[in-house]
Amino acid sequence: MSQTIILGIESSCDDTSAAVIADGLLLSNVIASQSVHEEYGGVVPELASRAHQQNIVPVVDTAIKRAGISKKDLSAIAFTRGPGLLGSLLVGTSFAKGMSLGLRVPIVDVNHLHGHVLSHFVRQQADDEVPEFPFLCLLISGGNSQIILVRDFNDMEVLGQTIDDAAGEAFDKCAKVMGLPYPGGPHIDRLAAQGDASRFKFAKPHIPGLDYSFSGLKTSFLYTLRDAVAADPDFVKNNMPDLAASLQRTIIDILLDKLSKAVKQTGVKTVAIGGGVSANSGVRAAVADFCKRKNLKAFIPQRAFTTDNAAMVAIAGYYKYLKGDFCRYDETPYARVSI
């Protein structure tokens, strides 16, 4: 019996990635990151799309070679159609369509957020454990903070989401105020391990339901630094670990408060996390501890599958392929959409 082999292509932001999955097993996952944005303190869309154009051919070629297959072995090509930066998405979408036409295989469009949720189903060994349905996924990244009820591979409901900034934005923008390089999240994580999380108190939102808000936290953080620096110009430098630890603890508290409410409302016994912020060591430890205290099954992804990667695109495309849910060639990328 022939294998179902999917090539996944991810180009939604500033990482060009390609991966190959055969019957759900990961054969390769190649990522080319872009360092050009560091000096600007954030992703520059035009520079990102140009870098994708340079990277996509060698990245796809490397992924296929590492998988030990030929292009002719592919059953389909999955690509991120959105959400993301339109210029970046156009590179991946156009490449996938061209390769599909050349090989005469179908294309499968993947929702980037959908991919993050299904990253837990990327298996590197046949006996790797995956979540059972239904489960809750706390999706936390630079652009999204959502609580999602996952009933099946293609049946997801957003129970709550940010009404302004996402958790990743709070990390990065507060880090920028502290004078830390972009992306700031990993620097906050590193410093927080050395600091006292109870030293500073920052504002927490009072948003009804399961929706999130992080704009008030950012404002509270900014005012704390502004007033302190006015009295002591070296305040940030002398208190950086404690500021980082207190900021991280506040963000985690906000995330877990709504997650706890979602568990009570749904009665679901399995919790997973995904997205770039799920690489944060404090978040990972806090979610694992929360699930242990609540007697819940926890799925914490490998760090390689937390950031934007094509393995998650390939696995999401794999399950759409099995349903025969293919993409038309006249479909275009989209910048914003929910699950």
mmCIF file of C-alpha atoms in Angstrom:
data_model
loop_
_atom_site.group_PDB
_atom_site.id
_atom_site.type_symbol
_atom_site.label_atom_id
_atom_site.label_comp_id
_atom_site.label_asym_id
_atom_site.label_seq_id
_atom_site.Cartn_x
_atom_site.Cartn_y
_atom_site.Cartn_z
ATOM 1 C CA MET A 1 0.000 0.000 0.000
ATOM 2 C CA SER A 2 1.455 3.370 -1.008
ATOM 3 C CA GLN A 3 2.177 6.052 1.561
ATOM 4 C CA THR A 4 0.454 9.401 1.802
ATOM 5 C CA ILE A 5 3.332 11.885 1.631
ATOM 6 C CA ILE A 6 2.688 15.564 2.254
ATOM 7 C CA LEU A 7 5.079 18.459 1.670
ATOM 8 C CA GLY A 8 4.281 21.364 3.992
ATOM 9 C CA ILE A 9 5.318 24.965 3.264
ATOM 10 C CA GLU A 10 5.194 27.733 5.887
ATOM 11 C CA SER A 11 5.870 31.398 5.035
ATOM 12 C CA SER A 12 3.427 33.399 7.141
ATOM 13 C CA CYS A 13 5.926 35.728 8.821
ATOM 14 C CA ASP A 14 9.732 35.753 8.945
ATOM 15 C CA ASP A 15 10.610 32.032 8.896
ATOM 16 C CA THR A 16 10.725 30.032 5.669
ATOM 17 C CA SER A 17 10.071 26.387 6.432
ATOM 18 C CA ALA A 18 9.394 23.144 4.582
ATOM 19 C CA ALA A 19 8.630 19.705 6.016
ATOM 20 C CA VAL A 20 7.735 16.246 4.764
ATOM 21 C CA ILE A 21 5.299 13.914 6.533
ATOM 22 C CA ALA A 22 4.542 10.334 5.476
ATOM 23 C CA ASP A 23 1.374 8.773 6.925
ATOM 24 C CA GLY A 24 1.608 11.188 9.867
ATOM 25 C CA LEU A 25 5.290 10.529 10.617
ATOM 26 C CA LEU A 26 7.743 13.414 10.301
ATOM 27 C CA LEU A 27 10.565 12.767 7.847
ATOM 28 C CA SER A 28 12.088 16.262 7.751
ATOM 29 C CA ASN A 29 11.508 19.798 9.001
ATOM 30 C CA VAL A 30 13.763 22.588 7.704
ATOM 31 C CA ILE A 31 13.571 26.207 8.874
ATOM 32 C CA ALA A 32 15.453 29.252 7.565
ATOM 33 C CA SER A 33 15.177 32.150 10.007
ATOM 34 C CA GLN A 34 15.682 35.815 9.112
ATOM 35 C CA SER A 35 18.083 37.855 11.240
ATOM 36 C CA VAL A 36 17.648 40.985 9.115
ATOM 37 C CA HIS A 37 14.786 42.228 11.322
ATOM 38 C CA GLU A 38 16.753 42.376 14.576
ATOM 39 C CA GLU A 39 18.158 45.862 13.997
ATOM 40 C CA TYR A 40 14.630 47.234 13.406
ATOM 41 C CA GLY A 41 13.127 45.860 16.612
ATOM 42 C CA GLY A 42 10.408 43.967 14.734
ATOM 43 C CA VAL A 43 9.534 42.246 11.475
ATOM 44 C CA VAL A 44 9.687 44.454 8.361
ATOM 45 C CA PRO A 45 7.129 42.943 5.934
ATOM 46 C CA GLU A 46 8.907 43.907 2.695
ATOM 47 C CA LEU A 47 12.233 42.505 3.897
ATOM 48 C CA ALA A 48 10.479 39.341 5.069
ATOM 49 C CA SER A 49 8.883 38.641 1.672
ATOM 50 C CA ARG A 50 12.180 39.235 -0.145
ATOM 51 C CA ALA A 51 13.960 36.805 2.179
ATOM 52 C CA HIS A 52 11.258 34.189 1.566
ATOM 53 C CA GLN A 53 11.875 34.478 -2.166
ATOM 54 C CA GLN A 54 15.566 33.800 -1.589
ATOM 55 C CA ASN A 55 15.035 30.945 0.849
ATOM 56 C CA ILE A 56 12.074 28.948 -0.385
ATOM 57 C CA VAL A 57 13.752 26.954 -3.178
ATOM 58 C CA PRO A 58 16.757 25.745 -1.115
ATOM 59 C CA VAL A 59 14.567 25.094 1.934
ATOM 60 C CA VAL A 60 12.077 22.931 0.009
ATOM 61 C CA ASP A 61 14.892 21.137 -1.813
ATOM 62 C CA THR A 62 16.662 20.386 1.488
ATOM 63 C CA ALA A 63 13.460 19.126 3.131
ATOM 64 C CA ILE A 64 12.795 16.686 0.281
ATOM 65 C CA LYS A 65 16.390 15.426 0.275
ATOM 66 C CA ARG A 66 16.482 14.956 4.056
ATOM 67 C CA ALA A 67 13.227 13.034 3.875
ATOM 68 C CA GLY A 68 14.871 10.588 1.488
ATOM 69 C CA ILE A 69 12.131 10.912 -1.130
ATOM 70 C CA SER A 70 11.680 12.231 -4.644
ATOM 71 C CA LYS A 71 9.367 15.056 -5.650
ATOM 72 C CA LYS A 72 7.410 12.479 -7.650
ATOM 73 C CA ASP A 73 6.559 10.643 -4.399
ATOM 74 C CA LEU A 74 4.480 13.546 -3.075
ATOM 75 C CA SER A 75 0.746 13.001 -2.655
ATOM 76 C CA ALA A 76 -0.030 16.684 -2.086
ATOM 77 C CA ILE A 77 1.480 20.041 -1.138
ATOM 78 C CA ALA A 78 0.144 21.840 1.931
ATOM 79 C CA PHE A 79 0.808 25.543 2.404
ATOM 80 C CA THR A 80 -0.059 28.262 4.906
ATOM 81 C CA ARG A 81 -2.745 30.422 3.331
ATOM 82 C CA GLY A 82 -3.159 32.708 6.367
ATOM 83 C CA PRO A 83 -3.269 34.511 8.644
ATOM 84 C CA GLY A 84 0.046 36.321 8.334
ATOM 85 C CA LEU A 85 1.903 38.931 6.309
ATOM 86 C CA LEU A 86 0.370 39.053 2.835
ATOM 87 C CA GLY A 87 3.674 39.487 1.003
ATOM 88 C CA SER A 88 5.204 36.538 2.816
ATOM 89 C CA LEU A 89 2.126 34.372 2.323
ATOM 90 C CA LEU A 90 2.107 35.152 -1.400
ATOM 91 C CA VAL A 91 5.584 33.657 -1.770
ATOM 92 C CA GLY A 92 4.585 30.342 -0.195
ATOM 93 C CA THR A 93 1.187 30.244 -1.907
ATOM 94 C CA SER A 94 2.608 30.954 -5.355
ATOM 95 C CA PHE A 95 5.403 28.419 -4.932
ATOM 96 C CA ALA A 96 2.981 25.713 -3.773
ATOM 97 C CA LYS A 97 0.653 26.346 -6.724
ATOM 98 C CA GLY A 98 3.500 26.256 -9.242
ATOM 99 C CA MET A 99 4.986 23.075 -7.803
ATOM 100 C CA SER A 100 1.536 21.481 -7.683
ATOM 101 C CA LEU A 101 0.897 22.217 -11.345
ATOM 102 C CA GLY A 102 4.323 20.933 -12.324
ATOM 103 C CA LEU A 103 3.943 17.662 -10.400
ATOM 104 C CA ARG A 104 0.202 17.270 -11.062
ATOM 105 C CA VAL A 105 -0.620 16.783 -7.386
ATOM 106 C CA PRO A 106 -3.305 18.640 -5.373
ATOM 107 C CA ILE A 107 -2.690 21.532 -3.016
ATOM 108 C CA VAL A 108 -4.136 21.860 0.491
ATOM 109 C CA ASP A 109 -4.493 25.261 2.168
ATOM 110 C CA VAL A 110 -3.846 25.409 5.908
ATOM 111 C CA ASN A 111 -4.918 27.928 8.521
ATOM 112 C CA HIS A 112 -1.751 28.893 10.397
ATOM 113 C CA LEU A 113 -3.536 28.785 13.774
ATOM 114 C CA HIS A 114 -5.055 25.425 12.902
ATOM 115 C CA GLY A 115 -1.523 24.189 12.300
ATOM 116 C CA HIS A 116 -0.330 25.312 15.732
ATOM 117 C CA VAL A 117 -3.177 23.387 17.370
ATOM 118 C CA LEU A 118 -2.450 20.215 15.387
ATOM 119 C CA SER A 119 1.313 20.384 15.996
ATOM 120 C CA HIS A 120 0.634 17.923 18.832
ATOM 121 C CA PHE A 121 -0.167 15.286 16.216
ATOM 122 C CA VAL A 122 3.254 15.473 14.545
ATOM 123 C CA ARG A 123 4.745 12.078 15.349
ATOM 124 C CA GLN A 124 8.455 11.326 15.118
ATOM 125 C CA GLN A 125 7.912 7.735 16.252
ATOM 126 C CA ALA A 126 4.877 5.582 15.522
ATOM 127 C CA ASP A 127 4.086 5.199 19.235
ATOM 128 C CA ASP A 128 4.309 8.909 20.128
ATOM 129 C CA GLU A 129 1.385 9.940 22.337
ATOM 130 C CA VAL A 130 -1.102 12.432 20.902
ATOM 131 C CA PRO A 131 -4.136 14.131 22.499
ATOM 132 C CA GLU A 132 -7.536 12.475 22.537
ATOM 133 C CA PHE A 133 -10.578 14.490 21.499
ATOM 134 C CA PRO A 134 -11.986 16.694 22.839
ATOM 135 C CA PHE A 135 -9.240 18.836 24.360
ATOM 136 C CA LEU A 136 -8.586 22.477 25.135
ATOM 137 C CA CYS A 137 -5.700 24.244 23.417
ATOM 138 C CA LEU A 138 -4.237 27.446 24.819
ATOM 139 C CA LEU A 139 -2.804 29.043 21.681
ATOM 140 C CA ILE A 140 -0.375 31.820 22.626
ATOM 141 C CA SER A 141 1.851 33.651 20.169
ATOM 142 C CA GLY A 142 2.939 37.105 19.101
ATOM 143 C CA GLY A 143 -0.315 37.774 17.309
ATOM 144 C CA ASN A 144 -2.848 35.506 18.999
ATOM 145 C CA SER A 145 -3.989 34.466 22.458
ATOM 146 C CA GLN A 146 -6.890 32.042 22.222
ATOM 147 C CA ILE A 147 -8.580 29.239 24.123
ATOM 148 C CA ILE A 148 -9.830 26.681 21.614
ATOM 149 C CA LEU A 149 -12.086 23.679 22.130
ATOM 150 C CA VAL A 150 -10.799 21.011 19.740
ATOM 151 C CA ARG A 151 -13.433 18.364 18.976
ATOM 152 C CA ASP A 152 -11.719 16.845 15.938
ATOM 153 C CA PHE A 153 -8.964 17.560 13.419
ATOM 154 C CA ASN A 154 -11.218 19.949 11.523
ATOM 155 C CA ASP A 155 -13.741 20.868 14.222
ATOM 156 C CA MET A 156 -12.501 23.683 16.479
ATOM 157 C CA GLU A 157 -14.308 26.408 18.401
ATOM 158 C CA VAL A 158 -12.676 29.554 19.790
ATOM 159 C CA LEU A 159 -14.025 29.993 23.332
ATOM 160 C CA GLY A 160 -12.016 33.113 24.104
ATOM 161 C CA GLN A 161 -9.405 35.315 22.483
ATOM 162 C CA THR A 162 -7.561 38.586 22.952
ATOM 163 C CA ILE A 163 -9.563 41.753 22.410
ATOM 164 C CA ASP A 164 -6.397 43.817 21.892
ATOM 165 C CA ASP A 165 -2.777 42.718 22.229
ATOM 166 C CA ALA A 166 -1.600 39.122 22.469
ATOM 167 C CA ALA A 167 0.630 37.621 25.154
ATOM 168 C CA GLY A 168 3.610 37.539 22.799
ATOM 169 C CA GLU A 169 3.187 41.226 22.040
ATOM 170 C CA ALA A 170 3.180 41.990 25.756
ATOM 171 C CA PHE A 171 6.475 40.154 26.173
ATOM 172 C CA ASP A 172 8.137 41.745 23.145
ATOM 173 C CA LYS A 173 6.911 45.317 23.651
ATOM 174 C CA CYS A 174 7.724 45.383 27.364
ATOM 175 C CA ALA A 175 11.135 43.930 26.565
ATOM 176 C CA LYS A 176 11.700 46.727 24.050
ATOM 177 C CA VAL A 177 10.928 49.319 26.743
ATOM 178 C CA MET A 178 13.566 47.607 28.894
ATOM 179 C CA GLY A 179 16.099 48.006 26.090
ATOM 180 C CA LEU A 180 16.275 44.299 25.232
ATOM 181 C CA PRO A 181 16.862 43.095 21.647
ATOM 182 C CA TYR A 182 14.108 41.767 19.377
ATOM 183 C CA PRO A 183 12.511 39.312 19.813
ATOM 184 C CA GLY A 184 12.235 40.163 23.494
ATOM 185 C CA GLY A 185 10.308 37.130 24.738
ATOM 186 C CA PRO A 186 13.324 34.777 24.997
ATOM 187 C CA HIS A 187 15.338 37.480 26.822
ATOM 188 C CA ILE A 188 12.527 37.980 29.345
ATOM 189 C CA ASP A 189 12.409 34.210 29.851
ATOM 190 C CA ARG A 190 16.154 34.029 30.486
ATOM 191 C CA LEU A 191 16.196 36.971 32.913
ATOM 192 C CA ALA A 192 13.061 35.815 34.758
ATOM 193 C CA ALA A 193 14.876 32.682 35.909
ATOM 194 C CA GLN A 194 17.215 34.943 37.926
ATOM 195 C CA GLY A 195 14.604 37.306 39.372
ATOM 196 C CA ASP A 196 12.017 37.671 42.128
ATOM 197 C CA ALA A 197 8.525 37.414 40.598
ATOM 198 C CA SER A 198 6.888 38.988 43.662
ATOM 199 C CA ARG A 199 8.980 42.168 43.558
ATOM 200 C CA PHE A 200 6.709 44.243 41.280
ATOM 201 C CA LYS A 201 2.943 44.273 40.818
ATOM 202 C CA PHE A 202 1.408 45.081 37.449
ATOM 203 C CA ALA A 203 -2.221 45.594 36.453
ATOM 204 C CA LYS A 204 -4.358 42.600 35.529
ATOM 205 C CA PRO A 205 -7.445 42.969 33.318
ATOM 206 C CA HIS A 206 -11.038 42.361 34.400
ATOM 207 C CA ILE A 207 -12.530 41.141 31.133
ATOM 208 C CA PRO A 208 -15.741 39.083 31.357
ATOM 209 C CA GLY A 209 -15.950 35.608 29.887
ATOM 210 C CA LEU A 210 -12.928 33.861 28.441
ATOM 211 C CA ASP A 211 -11.484 36.731 26.383
ATOM 212 C CA TYR A 212 -7.999 38.104 27.051
ATOM 213 C CA SER A 213 -6.542 41.600 27.215
ATOM 214 C CA PHE A 214 -2.903 42.594 27.627
ATOM 215 C CA SER A 215 -2.954 46.297 26.737
ATOM 216 C CA GLY A 216 -3.542 47.357 30.348
ATOM 217 C CA LEU A 217 -0.595 45.300 31.511
ATOM 218 C CA LYS A 218 1.667 47.006 28.975
ATOM 219 C CA THR A 219 0.479 50.434 30.117
ATOM 220 C CA SER A 220 1.011 49.535 33.782
ATOM 221 C CA PHE A 221 4.505 48.254 32.998
ATOM 222 C CA LEU A 222 5.378 51.414 31.056
ATOM 223 C CA TYR A 223 4.180 53.737 33.834
ATOM 224 C CA THR A 224 6.085 51.774 36.472
ATOM 225 C CA LEU A 225 9.304 52.143 34.510
ATOM 226 C CA ARG A 226 8.689 55.775 33.637
ATOM 227 C CA ASP A 227 8.144 56.830 37.244
ATOM 228 C CA ALA A 228 11.035 54.727 38.562
ATOM 229 C CA VAL A 229 13.514 55.914 35.916
ATOM 230 C CA ALA A 230 12.612 59.529 36.691
ATOM 231 C CA ALA A 231 13.944 58.962 40.209
ATOM 232 C CA ASP A 232 16.781 56.586 39.258
ATOM 233 C CA PRO A 233 18.146 56.542 35.670
ATOM 234 C CA ASP A 234 19.756 53.137 36.332
ATOM 235 C CA PHE A 235 16.542 51.573 37.648
ATOM 236 C CA VAL A 236 15.950 49.236 34.691
ATOM 237 C CA LYS A 237 19.548 48.056 34.531
ATOM 238 C CA ASN A 238 19.679 47.386 38.279
ATOM 239 C CA ASN A 239 16.316 45.608 38.432
ATOM 240 C CA MET A 240 16.085 43.812 35.109
ATOM 241 C CA PRO A 241 15.754 40.201 36.434
ATOM 242 C CA ASP A 242 13.024 41.169 38.924
ATOM 243 C CA LEU A 243 11.156 43.183 36.282
ATOM 244 C CA ALA A 244 11.317 40.251 33.872
ATOM 245 C CA ALA A 245 10.204 37.726 36.494
ATOM 246 C CA SER A 246 7.306 39.912 37.661
ATOM 247 C CA LEU A 247 6.187 40.580 34.093
ATOM 248 C CA GLN A 248 6.330 36.900 33.190
ATOM 249 C CA ARG A 249 4.444 35.900 36.335
ATOM 250 C CA THR A 250 1.680 38.417 35.583
ATOM 251 C CA ILE A 251 1.236 37.199 32.007
ATOM 252 C CA ILE A 252 1.106 33.589 33.198
ATOM 253 C CA ASP A 253 -1.493 34.456 35.849
ATOM 254 C CA ILE A 254 -3.680 36.139 33.220
ATOM 255 C CA LEU A 255 -3.392 33.142 30.884
ATOM 256 C CA LEU A 256 -4.129 30.536 33.543
ATOM 257 C CA ASP A 257 -7.063 32.421 35.053
ATOM 258 C CA LYS A 258 -9.072 32.133 31.829
ATOM 259 C CA LEU A 259 -7.806 28.615 31.121
ATOM 260 C CA SER A 260 -9.060 27.501 34.539
ATOM 261 C CA LYS A 261 -12.484 28.986 33.781
ATOM 262 C CA ALA A 262 -12.569 27.204 30.405
ATOM 263 C CA VAL A 263 -11.782 23.849 32.052
ATOM 264 C CA LYS A 264 -14.650 24.349 34.506
ATOM 265 C CA GLN A 265 -17.084 25.388 31.768
ATOM 266 C CA THR A 266 -16.295 22.530 29.387
ATOM 267 C CA GLY A 267 -15.373 19.710 31.750
ATOM 268 C CA VAL A 268 -12.584 18.742 29.349
ATOM 269 C CA LYS A 269 -9.809 16.670 30.941
ATOM 270 C CA THR A 270 -6.980 17.327 28.465
ATOM 271 C CA VAL A 271 -5.110 20.619 27.955
ATOM 272 C CA ALA A 272 -2.537 21.435 25.280
ATOM 273 C CA ILE A 273 -0.579 24.598 24.573
ATOM 274 C CA GLY A 274 0.794 25.875 21.285
ATOM 275 C CA GLY A 275 2.290 28.897 19.554
ATOM 276 C CA GLY A 276 5.563 30.733 20.030
ATOM 277 C CA VAL A 277 4.934 31.725 23.658
ATOM 278 C CA SER A 278 4.514 28.054 24.566
ATOM 279 C CA ALA A 279 8.319 27.873 24.260
ATOM 280 C CA ASN A 280 8.590 30.090 27.356
ATOM 281 C CA SER A 281 9.936 27.969 30.222
ATOM 282 C CA GLY A 282 7.799 29.749 32.815
ATOM 283 C CA VAL A 283 4.627 29.186 30.803
ATOM 284 C CA ARG A 284 5.496 25.527 30.213
ATOM 285 C CA ALA A 285 6.167 24.872 33.890
ATOM 286 C CA ALA A 286 3.051 26.770 35.016
ATOM 287 C CA VAL A 287 0.732 24.888 32.634
ATOM 288 C CA ALA A 288 2.244 21.536 33.622
ATOM 289 C CA ASP A 289 1.780 22.392 37.312
ATOM 290 C CA PHE A 290 -1.774 23.631 36.703
ATOM 291 C CA CYS A 291 -2.720 20.382 34.959
ATOM 292 C CA LYS A 292 -1.130 18.299 37.690
ATOM 293 C CA ARG A 293 -3.093 20.141 40.407
ATOM 294 C CA LYS A 294 -6.354 19.855 38.442
ATOM 295 C CA ASN A 295 -5.744 16.198 37.518
ATOM 296 C CA LEU A 296 -5.680 17.034 33.812
ATOM 297 C CA LYS A 297 -3.676 15.468 31.015
ATOM 298 C CA ALA A 298 -1.133 18.017 29.730
ATOM 299 C CA PHE A 299 0.454 18.193 26.288
ATOM 300 C CA ILE A 300 3.461 20.509 26.170
ATOM 301 C CA PRO A 301 5.006 20.617 22.657
ATOM 302 C CA GLN A 302 8.664 20.229 21.859
ATOM 303 C CA ARG A 303 10.185 23.668 21.427
ATOM 304 C CA ALA A 304 10.917 22.867 17.774
ATOM 305 C CA PHE A 305 7.155 22.770 17.135
ATOM 306 C CA THR A 306 6.224 25.928 19.066
ATOM 307 C CA THR A 307 7.527 28.519 16.625
ATOM 308 C CA ASP A 308 6.372 28.802 13.004
ATOM 309 C CA ASN A 309 7.332 25.557 11.264
ATOM 310 C CA ALA A 310 6.178 23.534 8.281
ATOM 311 C CA ALA A 311 5.734 20.288 10.226
ATOM 312 C CA MET A 312 2.511 21.662 11.698
ATOM 313 C CA VAL A 313 1.394 22.771 8.221
ATOM 314 C CA ALA A 314 2.122 19.340 6.795
ATOM 315 C CA ILE A 315 0.196 17.491 9.532
ATOM 316 C CA ALA A 316 -2.802 19.824 9.210
ATOM 317 C CA GLY A 317 -2.656 19.338 5.445
ATOM 318 C CA TYR A 318 -2.415 15.575 5.918
ATOM 319 C CA TYR A 319 -5.740 15.374 7.747
ATOM 320 C CA LYS A 320 -7.417 17.678 5.206
ATOM 321 C CA TYR A 321 -6.013 15.513 2.403
ATOM 322 C CA LEU A 322 -7.529 12.379 3.947
ATOM 323 C CA LYS A 323 -10.918 14.125 3.771
ATOM 324 C CA GLY A 324 -10.358 15.155 0.155
ATOM 325 C CA ASP A 325 -10.481 18.810 1.172
ATOM 326 C CA PHE A 326 -8.306 20.372 -1.521
ATOM 327 C CA CYS A 327 -7.664 24.001 -2.465
ATOM 328 C CA ARG A 328 -8.590 25.638 -5.758
ATOM 329 C CA TYR A 329 -5.904 27.470 -7.700
ATOM 330 C CA ASP A 330 -7.855 30.726 -7.609
ATOM 331 C CA GLU A 331 -7.781 30.929 -3.792
ATOM 332 C CA THR A 332 -5.723 33.831 -2.409
ATOM 333 C CA PRO A 333 -3.908 34.366 0.916
ATOM 334 C CA TYR A 334 -5.593 36.177 3.790
ATOM 335 C CA ALA A 335 -4.002 38.375 6.437
ATOM 336 C CA ARG A 336 -6.489 37.912 9.277
ATOM 337 C CA VAL A 337 -8.922 35.188 10.247
ATOM 338 C CA SER A 338 -9.903 33.164 13.311
ATOM 339 C CA ILE A 339 -9.950 29.377 13.659
#
